[in-house]
XYZ file of C-alpha atoms in Angstrom:
651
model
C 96.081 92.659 74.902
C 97.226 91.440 78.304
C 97.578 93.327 81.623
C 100.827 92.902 84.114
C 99.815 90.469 86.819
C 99.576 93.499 89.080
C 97.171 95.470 87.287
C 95.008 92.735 86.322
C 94.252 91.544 90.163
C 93.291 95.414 90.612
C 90.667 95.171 87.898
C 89.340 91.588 89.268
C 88.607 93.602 92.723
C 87.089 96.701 91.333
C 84.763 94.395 89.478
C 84.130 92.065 92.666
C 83.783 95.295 94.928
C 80.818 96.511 92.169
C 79.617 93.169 92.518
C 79.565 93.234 96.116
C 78.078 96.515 96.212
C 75.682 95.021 93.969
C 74.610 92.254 96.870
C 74.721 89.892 93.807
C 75.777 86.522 95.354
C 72.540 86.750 97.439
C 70.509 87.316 94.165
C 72.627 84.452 92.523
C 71.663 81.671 95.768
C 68.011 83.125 95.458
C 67.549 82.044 91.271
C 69.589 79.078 92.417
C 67.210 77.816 94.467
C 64.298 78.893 93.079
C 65.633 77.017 89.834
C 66.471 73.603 91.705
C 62.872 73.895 93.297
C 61.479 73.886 89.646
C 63.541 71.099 88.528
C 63.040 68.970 91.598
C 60.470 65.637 90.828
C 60.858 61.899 89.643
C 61.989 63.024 86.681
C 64.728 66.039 87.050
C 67.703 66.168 85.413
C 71.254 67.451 86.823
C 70.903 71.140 86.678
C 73.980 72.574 83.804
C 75.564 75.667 83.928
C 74.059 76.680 80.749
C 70.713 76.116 82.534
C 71.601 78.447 85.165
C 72.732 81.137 83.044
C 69.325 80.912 80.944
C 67.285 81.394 84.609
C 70.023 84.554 85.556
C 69.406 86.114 82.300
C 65.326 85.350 82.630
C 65.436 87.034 86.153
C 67.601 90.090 84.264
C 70.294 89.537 86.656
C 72.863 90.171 84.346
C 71.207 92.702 82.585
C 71.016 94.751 85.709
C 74.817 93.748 86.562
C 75.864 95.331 82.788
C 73.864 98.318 83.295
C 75.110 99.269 86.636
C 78.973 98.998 85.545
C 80.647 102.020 84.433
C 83.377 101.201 82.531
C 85.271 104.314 82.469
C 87.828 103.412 84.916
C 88.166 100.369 83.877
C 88.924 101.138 80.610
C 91.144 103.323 81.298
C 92.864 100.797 83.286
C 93.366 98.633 80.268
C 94.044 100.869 77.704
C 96.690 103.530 79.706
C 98.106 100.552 81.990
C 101.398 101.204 81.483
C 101.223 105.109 82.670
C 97.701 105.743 84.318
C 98.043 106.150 87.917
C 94.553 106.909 88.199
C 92.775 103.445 89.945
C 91.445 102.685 93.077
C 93.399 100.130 95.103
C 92.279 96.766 95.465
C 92.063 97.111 99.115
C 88.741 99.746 98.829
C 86.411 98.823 102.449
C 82.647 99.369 100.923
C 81.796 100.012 104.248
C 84.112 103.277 104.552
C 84.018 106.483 103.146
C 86.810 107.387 100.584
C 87.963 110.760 98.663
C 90.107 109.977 95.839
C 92.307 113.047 95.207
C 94.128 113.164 91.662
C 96.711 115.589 90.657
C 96.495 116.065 87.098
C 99.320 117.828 86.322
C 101.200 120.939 86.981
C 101.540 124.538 84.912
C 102.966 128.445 84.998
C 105.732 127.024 87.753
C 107.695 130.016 85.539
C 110.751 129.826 87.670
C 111.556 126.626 85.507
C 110.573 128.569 81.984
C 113.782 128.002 81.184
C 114.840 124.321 82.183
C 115.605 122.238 79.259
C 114.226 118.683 78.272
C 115.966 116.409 80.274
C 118.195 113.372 78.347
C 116.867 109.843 79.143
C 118.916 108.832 82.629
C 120.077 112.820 82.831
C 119.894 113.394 87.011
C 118.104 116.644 87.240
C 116.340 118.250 89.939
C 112.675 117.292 90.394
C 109.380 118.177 91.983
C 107.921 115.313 95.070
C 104.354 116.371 96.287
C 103.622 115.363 99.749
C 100.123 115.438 101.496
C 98.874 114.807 104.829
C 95.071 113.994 105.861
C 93.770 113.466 109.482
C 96.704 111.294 110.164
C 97.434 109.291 106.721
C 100.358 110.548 104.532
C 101.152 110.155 100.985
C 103.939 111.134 98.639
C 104.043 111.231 94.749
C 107.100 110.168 92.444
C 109.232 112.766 91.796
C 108.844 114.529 87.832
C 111.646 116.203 86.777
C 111.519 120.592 87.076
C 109.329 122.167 84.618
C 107.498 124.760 83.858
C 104.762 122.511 83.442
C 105.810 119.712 85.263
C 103.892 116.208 84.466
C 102.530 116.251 88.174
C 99.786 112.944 88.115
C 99.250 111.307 91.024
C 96.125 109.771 92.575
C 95.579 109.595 96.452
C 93.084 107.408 98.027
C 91.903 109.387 100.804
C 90.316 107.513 104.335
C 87.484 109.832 105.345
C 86.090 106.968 108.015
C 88.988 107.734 110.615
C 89.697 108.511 114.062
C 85.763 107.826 115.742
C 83.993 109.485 112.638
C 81.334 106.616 111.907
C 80.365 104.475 114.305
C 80.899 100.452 113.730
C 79.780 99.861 109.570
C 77.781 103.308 109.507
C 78.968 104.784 106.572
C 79.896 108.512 107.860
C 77.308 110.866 106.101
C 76.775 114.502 104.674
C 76.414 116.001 107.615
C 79.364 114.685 109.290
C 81.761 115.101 106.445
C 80.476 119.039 106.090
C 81.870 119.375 110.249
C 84.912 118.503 109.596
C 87.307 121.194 109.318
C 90.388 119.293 108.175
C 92.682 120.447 105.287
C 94.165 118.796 103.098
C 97.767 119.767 103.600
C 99.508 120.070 99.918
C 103.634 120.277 100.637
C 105.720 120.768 96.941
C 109.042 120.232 97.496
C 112.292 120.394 94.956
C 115.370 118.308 95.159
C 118.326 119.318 93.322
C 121.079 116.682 91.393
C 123.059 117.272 94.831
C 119.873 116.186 96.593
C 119.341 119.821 98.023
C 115.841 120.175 98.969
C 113.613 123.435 98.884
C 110.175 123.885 99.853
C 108.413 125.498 97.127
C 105.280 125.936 98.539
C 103.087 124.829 101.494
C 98.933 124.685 100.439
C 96.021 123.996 102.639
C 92.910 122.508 100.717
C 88.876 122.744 101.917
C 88.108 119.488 99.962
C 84.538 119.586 101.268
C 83.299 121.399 97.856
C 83.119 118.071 96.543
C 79.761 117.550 98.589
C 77.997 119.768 96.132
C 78.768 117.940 92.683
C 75.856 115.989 92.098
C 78.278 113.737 90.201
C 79.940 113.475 93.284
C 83.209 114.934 91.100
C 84.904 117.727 90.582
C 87.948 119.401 89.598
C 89.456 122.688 90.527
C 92.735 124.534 89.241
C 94.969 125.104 92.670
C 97.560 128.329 92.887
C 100.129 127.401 95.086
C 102.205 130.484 96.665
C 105.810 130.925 97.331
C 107.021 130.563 101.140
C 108.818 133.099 103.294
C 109.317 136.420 102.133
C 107.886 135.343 98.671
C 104.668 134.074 100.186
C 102.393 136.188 97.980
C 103.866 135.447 94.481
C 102.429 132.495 92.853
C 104.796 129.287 92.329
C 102.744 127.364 90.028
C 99.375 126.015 89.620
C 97.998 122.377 89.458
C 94.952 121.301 88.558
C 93.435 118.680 90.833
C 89.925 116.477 90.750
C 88.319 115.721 94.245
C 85.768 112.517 93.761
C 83.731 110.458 97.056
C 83.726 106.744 97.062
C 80.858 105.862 97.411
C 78.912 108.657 95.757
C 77.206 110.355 97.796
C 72.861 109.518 98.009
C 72.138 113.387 98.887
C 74.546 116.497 98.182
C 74.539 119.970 99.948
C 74.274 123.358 97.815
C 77.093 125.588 97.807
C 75.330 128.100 99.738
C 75.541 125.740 102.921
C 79.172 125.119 102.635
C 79.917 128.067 102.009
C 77.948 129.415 105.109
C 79.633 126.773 107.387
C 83.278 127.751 106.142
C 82.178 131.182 107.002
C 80.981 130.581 110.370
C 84.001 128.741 111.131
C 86.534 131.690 109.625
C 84.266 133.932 112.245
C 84.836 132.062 115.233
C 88.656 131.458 114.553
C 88.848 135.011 113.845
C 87.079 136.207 116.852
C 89.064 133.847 119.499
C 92.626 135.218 117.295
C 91.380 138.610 118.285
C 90.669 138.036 121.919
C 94.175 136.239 122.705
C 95.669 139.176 120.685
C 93.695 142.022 123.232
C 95.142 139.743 126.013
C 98.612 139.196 124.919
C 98.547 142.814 124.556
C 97.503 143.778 128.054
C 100.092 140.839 129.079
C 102.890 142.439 127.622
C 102.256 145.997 129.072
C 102.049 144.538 132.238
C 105.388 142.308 131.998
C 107.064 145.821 130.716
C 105.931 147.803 134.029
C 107.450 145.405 135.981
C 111.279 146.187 134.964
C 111.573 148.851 132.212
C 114.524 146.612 130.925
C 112.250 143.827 130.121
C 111.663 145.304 126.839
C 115.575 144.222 125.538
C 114.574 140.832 126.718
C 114.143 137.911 123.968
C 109.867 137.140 124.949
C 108.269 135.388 121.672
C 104.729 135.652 121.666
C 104.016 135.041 118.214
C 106.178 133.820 115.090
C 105.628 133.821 111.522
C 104.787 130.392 109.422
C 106.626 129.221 105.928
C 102.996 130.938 104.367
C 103.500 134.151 106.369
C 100.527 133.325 108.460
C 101.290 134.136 112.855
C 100.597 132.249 115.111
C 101.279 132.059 118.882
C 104.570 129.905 119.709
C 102.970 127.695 121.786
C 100.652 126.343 118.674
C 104.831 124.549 116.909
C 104.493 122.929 120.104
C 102.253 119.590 120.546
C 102.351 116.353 121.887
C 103.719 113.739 119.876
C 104.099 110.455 119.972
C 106.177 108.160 117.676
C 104.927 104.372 118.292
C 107.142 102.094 117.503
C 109.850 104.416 115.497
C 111.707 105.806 118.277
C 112.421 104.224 121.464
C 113.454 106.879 123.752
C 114.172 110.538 124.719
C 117.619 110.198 123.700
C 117.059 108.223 120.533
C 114.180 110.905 119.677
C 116.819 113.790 120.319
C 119.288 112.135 118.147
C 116.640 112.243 115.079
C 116.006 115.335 115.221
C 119.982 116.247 115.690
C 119.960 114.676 112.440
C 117.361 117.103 110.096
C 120.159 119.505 108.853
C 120.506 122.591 110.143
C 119.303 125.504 107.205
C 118.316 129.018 108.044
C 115.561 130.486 105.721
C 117.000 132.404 102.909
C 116.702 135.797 102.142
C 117.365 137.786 98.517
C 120.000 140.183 98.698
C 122.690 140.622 101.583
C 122.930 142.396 104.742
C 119.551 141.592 105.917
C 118.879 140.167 109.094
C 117.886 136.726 110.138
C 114.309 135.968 108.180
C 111.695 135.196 110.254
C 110.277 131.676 109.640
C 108.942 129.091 111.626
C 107.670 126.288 109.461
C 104.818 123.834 110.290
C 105.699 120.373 110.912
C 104.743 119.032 107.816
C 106.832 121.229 105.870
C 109.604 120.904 108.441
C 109.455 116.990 107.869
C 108.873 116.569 103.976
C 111.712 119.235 103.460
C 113.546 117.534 105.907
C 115.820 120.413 106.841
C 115.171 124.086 108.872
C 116.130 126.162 111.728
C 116.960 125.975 115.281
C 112.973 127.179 115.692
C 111.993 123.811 113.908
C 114.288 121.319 115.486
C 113.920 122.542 119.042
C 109.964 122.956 118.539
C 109.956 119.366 117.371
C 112.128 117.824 119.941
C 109.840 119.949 122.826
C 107.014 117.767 120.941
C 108.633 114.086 121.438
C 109.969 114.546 124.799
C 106.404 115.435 126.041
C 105.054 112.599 124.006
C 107.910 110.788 125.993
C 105.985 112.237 129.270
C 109.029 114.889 130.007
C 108.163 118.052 131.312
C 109.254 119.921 128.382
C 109.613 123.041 126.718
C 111.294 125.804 124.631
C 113.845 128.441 125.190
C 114.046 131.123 123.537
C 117.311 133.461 124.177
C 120.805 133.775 122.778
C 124.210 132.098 122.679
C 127.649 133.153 122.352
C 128.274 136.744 120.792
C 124.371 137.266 122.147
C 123.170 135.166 118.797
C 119.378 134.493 118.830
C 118.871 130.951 119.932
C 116.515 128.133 120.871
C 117.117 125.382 122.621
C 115.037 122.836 124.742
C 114.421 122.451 129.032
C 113.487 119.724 130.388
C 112.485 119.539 134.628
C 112.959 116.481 136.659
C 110.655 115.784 139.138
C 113.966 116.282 141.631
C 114.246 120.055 140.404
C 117.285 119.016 138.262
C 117.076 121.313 135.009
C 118.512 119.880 131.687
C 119.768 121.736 128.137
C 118.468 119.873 125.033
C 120.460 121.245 121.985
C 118.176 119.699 119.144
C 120.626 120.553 116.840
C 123.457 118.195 117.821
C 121.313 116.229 120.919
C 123.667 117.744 123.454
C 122.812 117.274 126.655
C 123.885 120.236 129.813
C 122.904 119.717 132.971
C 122.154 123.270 134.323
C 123.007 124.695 137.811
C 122.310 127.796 138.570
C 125.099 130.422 140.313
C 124.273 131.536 143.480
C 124.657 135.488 143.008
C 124.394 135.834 146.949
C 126.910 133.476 148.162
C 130.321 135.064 149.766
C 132.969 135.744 147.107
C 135.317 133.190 148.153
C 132.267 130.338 147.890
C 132.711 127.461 145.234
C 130.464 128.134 141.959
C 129.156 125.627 139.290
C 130.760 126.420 136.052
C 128.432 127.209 133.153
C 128.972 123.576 131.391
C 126.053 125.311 128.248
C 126.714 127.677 125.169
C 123.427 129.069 126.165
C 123.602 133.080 127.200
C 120.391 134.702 128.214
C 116.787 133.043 128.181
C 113.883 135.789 127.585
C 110.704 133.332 127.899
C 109.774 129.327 127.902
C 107.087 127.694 126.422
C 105.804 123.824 125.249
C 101.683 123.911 124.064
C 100.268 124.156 127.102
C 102.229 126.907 128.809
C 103.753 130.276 128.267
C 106.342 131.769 130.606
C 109.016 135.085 130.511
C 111.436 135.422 132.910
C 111.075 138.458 135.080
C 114.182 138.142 137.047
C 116.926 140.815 137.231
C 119.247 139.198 134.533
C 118.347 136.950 131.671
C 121.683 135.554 131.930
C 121.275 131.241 131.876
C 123.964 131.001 134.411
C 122.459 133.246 136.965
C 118.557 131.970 136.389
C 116.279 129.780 138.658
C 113.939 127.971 136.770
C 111.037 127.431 139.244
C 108.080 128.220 137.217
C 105.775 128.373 140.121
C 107.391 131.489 141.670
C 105.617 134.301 140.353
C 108.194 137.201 141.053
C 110.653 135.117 138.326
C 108.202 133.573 135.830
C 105.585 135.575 134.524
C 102.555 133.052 132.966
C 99.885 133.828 130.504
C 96.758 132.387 131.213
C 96.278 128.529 130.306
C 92.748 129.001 128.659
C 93.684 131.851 126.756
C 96.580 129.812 125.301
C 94.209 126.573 125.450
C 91.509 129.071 123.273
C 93.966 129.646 120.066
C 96.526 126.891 120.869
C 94.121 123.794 121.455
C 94.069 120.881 118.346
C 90.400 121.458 118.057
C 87.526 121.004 115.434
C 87.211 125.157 114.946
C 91.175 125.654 115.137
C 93.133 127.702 112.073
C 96.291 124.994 113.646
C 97.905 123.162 110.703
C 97.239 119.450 111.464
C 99.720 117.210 113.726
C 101.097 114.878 111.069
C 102.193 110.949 112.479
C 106.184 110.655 111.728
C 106.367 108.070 108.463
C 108.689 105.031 109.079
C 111.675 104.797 107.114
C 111.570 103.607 103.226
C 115.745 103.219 102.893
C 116.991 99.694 103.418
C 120.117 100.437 105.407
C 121.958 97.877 104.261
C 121.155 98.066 100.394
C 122.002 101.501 100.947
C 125.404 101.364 102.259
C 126.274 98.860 100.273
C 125.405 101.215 97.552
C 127.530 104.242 98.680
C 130.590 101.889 99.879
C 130.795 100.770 96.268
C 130.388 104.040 95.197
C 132.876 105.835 97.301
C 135.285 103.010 96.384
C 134.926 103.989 92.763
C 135.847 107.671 93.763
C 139.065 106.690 95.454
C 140.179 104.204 92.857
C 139.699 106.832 90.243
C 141.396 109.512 92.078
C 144.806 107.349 92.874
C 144.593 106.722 88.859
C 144.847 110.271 87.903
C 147.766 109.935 90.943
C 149.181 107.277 89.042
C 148.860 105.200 92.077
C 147.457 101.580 92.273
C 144.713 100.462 94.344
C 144.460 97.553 96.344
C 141.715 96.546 99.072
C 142.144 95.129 102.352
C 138.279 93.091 102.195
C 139.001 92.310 105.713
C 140.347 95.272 107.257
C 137.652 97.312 105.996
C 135.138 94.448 107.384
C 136.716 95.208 111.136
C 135.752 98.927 110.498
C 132.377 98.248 110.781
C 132.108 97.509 114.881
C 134.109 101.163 115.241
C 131.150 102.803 113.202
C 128.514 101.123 115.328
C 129.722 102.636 118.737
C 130.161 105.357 116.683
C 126.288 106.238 116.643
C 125.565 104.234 120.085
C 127.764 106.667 121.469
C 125.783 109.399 119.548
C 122.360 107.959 120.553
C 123.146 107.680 124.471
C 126.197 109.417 125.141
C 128.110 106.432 126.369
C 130.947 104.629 124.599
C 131.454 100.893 124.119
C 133.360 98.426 121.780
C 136.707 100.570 121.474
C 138.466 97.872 123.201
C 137.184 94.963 120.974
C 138.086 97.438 117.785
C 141.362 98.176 118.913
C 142.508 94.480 119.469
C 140.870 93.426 115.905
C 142.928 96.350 114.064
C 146.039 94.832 115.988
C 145.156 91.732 115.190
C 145.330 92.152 111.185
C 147.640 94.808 111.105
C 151.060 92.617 110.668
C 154.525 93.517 112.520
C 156.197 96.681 111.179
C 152.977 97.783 109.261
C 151.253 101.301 110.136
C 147.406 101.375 110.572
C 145.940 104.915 109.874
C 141.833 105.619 110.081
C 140.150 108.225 109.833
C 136.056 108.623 110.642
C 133.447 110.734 108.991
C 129.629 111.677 109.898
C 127.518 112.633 107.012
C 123.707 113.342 106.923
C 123.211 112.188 103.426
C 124.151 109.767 101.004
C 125.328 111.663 97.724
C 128.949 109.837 97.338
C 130.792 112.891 95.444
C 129.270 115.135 97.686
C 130.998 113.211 100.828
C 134.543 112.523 99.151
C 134.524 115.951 98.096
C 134.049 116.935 101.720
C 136.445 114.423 103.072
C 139.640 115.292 100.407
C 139.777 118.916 102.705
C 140.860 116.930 105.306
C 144.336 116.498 105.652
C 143.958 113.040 107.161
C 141.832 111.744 104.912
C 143.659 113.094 102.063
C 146.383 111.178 103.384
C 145.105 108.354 103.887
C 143.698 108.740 100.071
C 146.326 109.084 98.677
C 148.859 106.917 100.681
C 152.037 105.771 98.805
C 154.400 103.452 100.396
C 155.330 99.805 100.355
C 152.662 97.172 100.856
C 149.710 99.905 100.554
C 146.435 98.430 101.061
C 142.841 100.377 101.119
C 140.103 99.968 103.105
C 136.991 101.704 103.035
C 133.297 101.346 105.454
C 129.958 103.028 105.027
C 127.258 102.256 107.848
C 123.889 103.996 106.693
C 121.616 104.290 110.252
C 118.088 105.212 109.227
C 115.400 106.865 111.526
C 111.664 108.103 110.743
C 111.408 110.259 107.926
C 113.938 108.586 105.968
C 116.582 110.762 108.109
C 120.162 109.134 108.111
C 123.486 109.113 110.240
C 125.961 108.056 107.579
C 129.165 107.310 109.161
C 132.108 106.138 106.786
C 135.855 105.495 107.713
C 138.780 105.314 105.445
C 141.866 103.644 106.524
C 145.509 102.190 104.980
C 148.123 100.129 106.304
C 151.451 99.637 104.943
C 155.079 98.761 105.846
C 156.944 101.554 107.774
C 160.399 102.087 105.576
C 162.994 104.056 108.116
């Protein structure tokens, strides 16, 4: 039988990383030279290869190196090849600690009891499993919705990160049983419209594993439902934890399970003092204006697994490397995660109250005005803004959050994460003489009950909440009322003991931007030619004119980015340019946040415009069409398409 090229350079290094292991070139230049030594006199002969396999076998070199191999993985490398996920990359560091996680499959997800067999190339919805691991992130390939859905994955897991294990010490028992950190397990389903829902959000102790004598071992895992069906099971899968390299000595069960219990003690007992505080806090704040309890102060919110938390734990500081360049750039990512509130069964219930870790915030890759403005508060401080949260309400006294950030000139700016507005707030002097000049309110913002980023908490104790009539100078103590820094620092703090979820790194795009707007341009041509057919219409493209629309789509999203327009002039002149004498140009722009084609044209036909442009009949008609596709981190897109038609004006 023979392997792709692929899978047979994987088995070559899994065989030289046993040999390796093995220290078995040094045994091989040791019989070497012990065998020319022998041979060396007046009368030696030119040492053969057959001669030197004789003296490795006498020494029981090989004997030892066949022993030693365990040839379950690689057999099942050769015989499964073509559908066994489960090997370890090529790229294994013998000097590093690994835990190989493998999903095994996935059962009793009853919700899908129902779904039929999909047809070979049917688009159905599917199941993606995302993890995260002290800063490394993985995703599986989607399965198609089951009830058992054929969930097998493997994840090679770096243990030897972030200082743990000095130099080429390997990191040891000891160490590995310290460290707190989950392994955060984030099911997500994508419809055929490409819809997605989180199904569940699981945190994983993998440090049972330092028990198995083997090494191995494999556990089934119930994932729960999110929201307000956090305590009814989704589905289960069954998953196998294993340590590269085994381990030399294991810990009993008895000592992990002591340590997970002294840890669940502490976390417990610091939750309970910062919940005594906040407490005495908030009786305080109320017996300072009896109408502070109608004001909008959020101490603690409620996570996608029901689990509260203080608000100032969704804030941290983040940093994005090399993925975005700037505050603005950073605002206009998160603008684009789409705007979904959680859902509730049933009507005429109120807003449900969900706050979603990042993780689950950035796999979904949709949420609330909590999630975006939480995130944003994150970059700009990893951006070194003086950032943070505002919680309050906005027109018809909706609840609202938005972000603040403070200049070092006292100038106060309005971040709305969900479009990457920018206001730049001035307060009305409530003093000044009636006939005085006012700054107009230039926000949608209303009232602002409290402000917070990870580091601070703050409610406003002035006479009104109202935006236009607040002074936001935290260090006056008759308008800003702070909770201590070290209680906040105690439950709030990325620490070894902390409950927190872990602060995932953003993942750099996977789209190519230009594959994939060539992709939906073709596409969305497809749509229109098909719909002037059942028109009885022709079609005919303008290559060129719908070339020019490009440099309009570009300032398009600069403009969006930095809030300054460019390159209007240079369109305009091109479009006059190709448009001949007694022709009419008509264009029309379009901002998407995905790339499903039907969904789009379905969208743009309720436009009058477009629909006109569509379905333009005249004399000399010709088409043009443009998709640009602008990808940021997380595979989030600004998808910007323009239709336009020119043709000759009859009279």
């Amino acid at each position: 039988m023979s392997l792709p090229p692929e899978k047979a350079s994987e088995l070559k290094q899994i065989i030289r990383n046993h040999l390796l292991k093995m220290d078995i070139y040094g045994k091989i230049r040791e019989v070497l030279a012990e065998t020319v030594r022998d041979d060396q006199g007046p009368a030696h002969q030119s040492l053969s290869e057959a001669d030197f396999l004789r003296a490795l076998q006498r020494r029981g070199i090989i004997d030892d190196v066949m022993k030693d191999i365990h040839f379950t993985q690689v057999n099942q490398l050769l015989d499964n090849h073509t559908d066994n996920p489960f090997f370890l990359p090529a790229n294994i560091n013998p000097t590093r600690r690994y835990l190989f996680l493998q999903v095994l499959g996935g059962k009793a997800f009853l919700e899908h009891l129902q779904e039929p067999e999909p047809l070979p190339g049917q688009v159905c919805s599917t199941f993606t499993l995302y993890l995260h691991f002290r800063s490394q992130r993985f995703r599986s390939k989607p399965v198609p919705c089951a009830c058992e859905p054929d969930l097998k994955e493997g994840f090679l897991l770096e243990i030897h990160r972030d200082g743990i294990g000095e130099g080429g010490k390997m990191v040891d028992v000891t160490t590995m049983l310290s460290m707190c950190d989950r392994i955060h397990l984030v099911l997500i389903k994508t419809d055929t419209s490409s819809e997605t829902t989180l199904v569940s959000s699981y945190f994983l102790d993998w440090r049972t594993v330092l028990s198995s004598p083997s090494g191995k071992t494999c556990f089934a895992v119930e994932l729960m439902g999110v929201g307000s069906e956090c305590k009814v099971p989704a589905g289960v899968l069954t998953v196998s934890l294993e340590l590269f390299p085994p381990l030399t000595e294991t810990l009993s069960a008895d000592i992990i399970s002591t340590q997970q219990s002294l840890e669940r003690r502490r976390i417990a007992e610091k939750e309970r003092l910062f919940l005594v505080y906040a407490k005495q806090w908030w009786r305080e704040f109320l017996e300072i204006r009896p109408s502070h309890q109608s004001k909008l102060v959020k101490i603690f919110a409620q996570d996608e697994n029901g689990v509260s938390r203080p608000v100032c734990a969704y804030v941290h500081v983040l940093r994005a490397g090399r993925l975005l360049e700037s505050p603005r750039q950073a605002a206009r990512f998160v603008s684009l995660l789409a705007h979904e509130k959680a859902s509730v069964v049933g009507g005429g219930a109120e807003k449900q109250e969900q706050w979603c870790t990042l993780m689950a915030f950035l796999c979904r890759g949709r949420g609330d005005c909590e999630d975006h403005a939480t995130l944003l508060c994150s970059l700009l401080l990893g951006f070194g803004l003086d950032a943070y949260v505002c919680v309050g309400t906005k027109a018809k006294g909706l609840p609202h959050t938005w972000v603040l950030t403070r200049g070092t000139d006292g100038s106060i700016t309005f971040w709305e994460s969900l479009t990457a507005h920018r206001y730049l707030h001035q307060a009305i002097d409530p003093d000044a003489p009636p006939l005085a000049p006012q700054p107009k309110p230039s926000s949608p913002y209303r009232t602002v009950g409290c402000v917070f980023n990870h580091q601070t908490f703050l409610a406003n104790c002035q006479p009104s909440d109202a935006v236009e009539l607040c002074v936001f100078d935290f260090q006056n103590q008759s308008q800003w009322k702070a909770m201590s820094s070290e209680a906040l620092e105690s439950v709030c703090a990325l620490v070894s003991t902390t409950s927190l979820p872990p602060l995932p790194p953003l993942c750099a795009p996977s789209l190519d931007p230009a594959a994939a707007s060539n992709q939906l341009e073709l596409e969305m041509r497809f749509l229109i030619s098909e719909h002037r057919k059942d028109l009885e219409l022709a079609t005919v493209w303008d290559d060129h004119l719908s070339y020019l629309l490009s440099s309009a789509l570009s300032a398009y999203e600069l403009e969006r980015c930095t809030g300054v327009s460019c390159g209007n002039e240079e369109f305009q002149d091109a479009v006059r340019r190709a448009v001949p004498d007694g022709h009419t140009f008509k264009g029309f722009p379009i901002h998407f946040l995905h790339c499903n084609a039907r969904r789009a044209f379905a969208t743009c036909l309720r436009s009058p415009f477009c629909e006109e442009i569509v379905c333009c009949r005249g004399d000399h008609v010709r088409l043009a069409v443009r998709v640009r596709v602008f990808v940021y981190p997380e595979n989030a897109c600004a998808v910007w398409l323009m239709f336009a038609c020119k043709y000759r004006s009859v009279l």
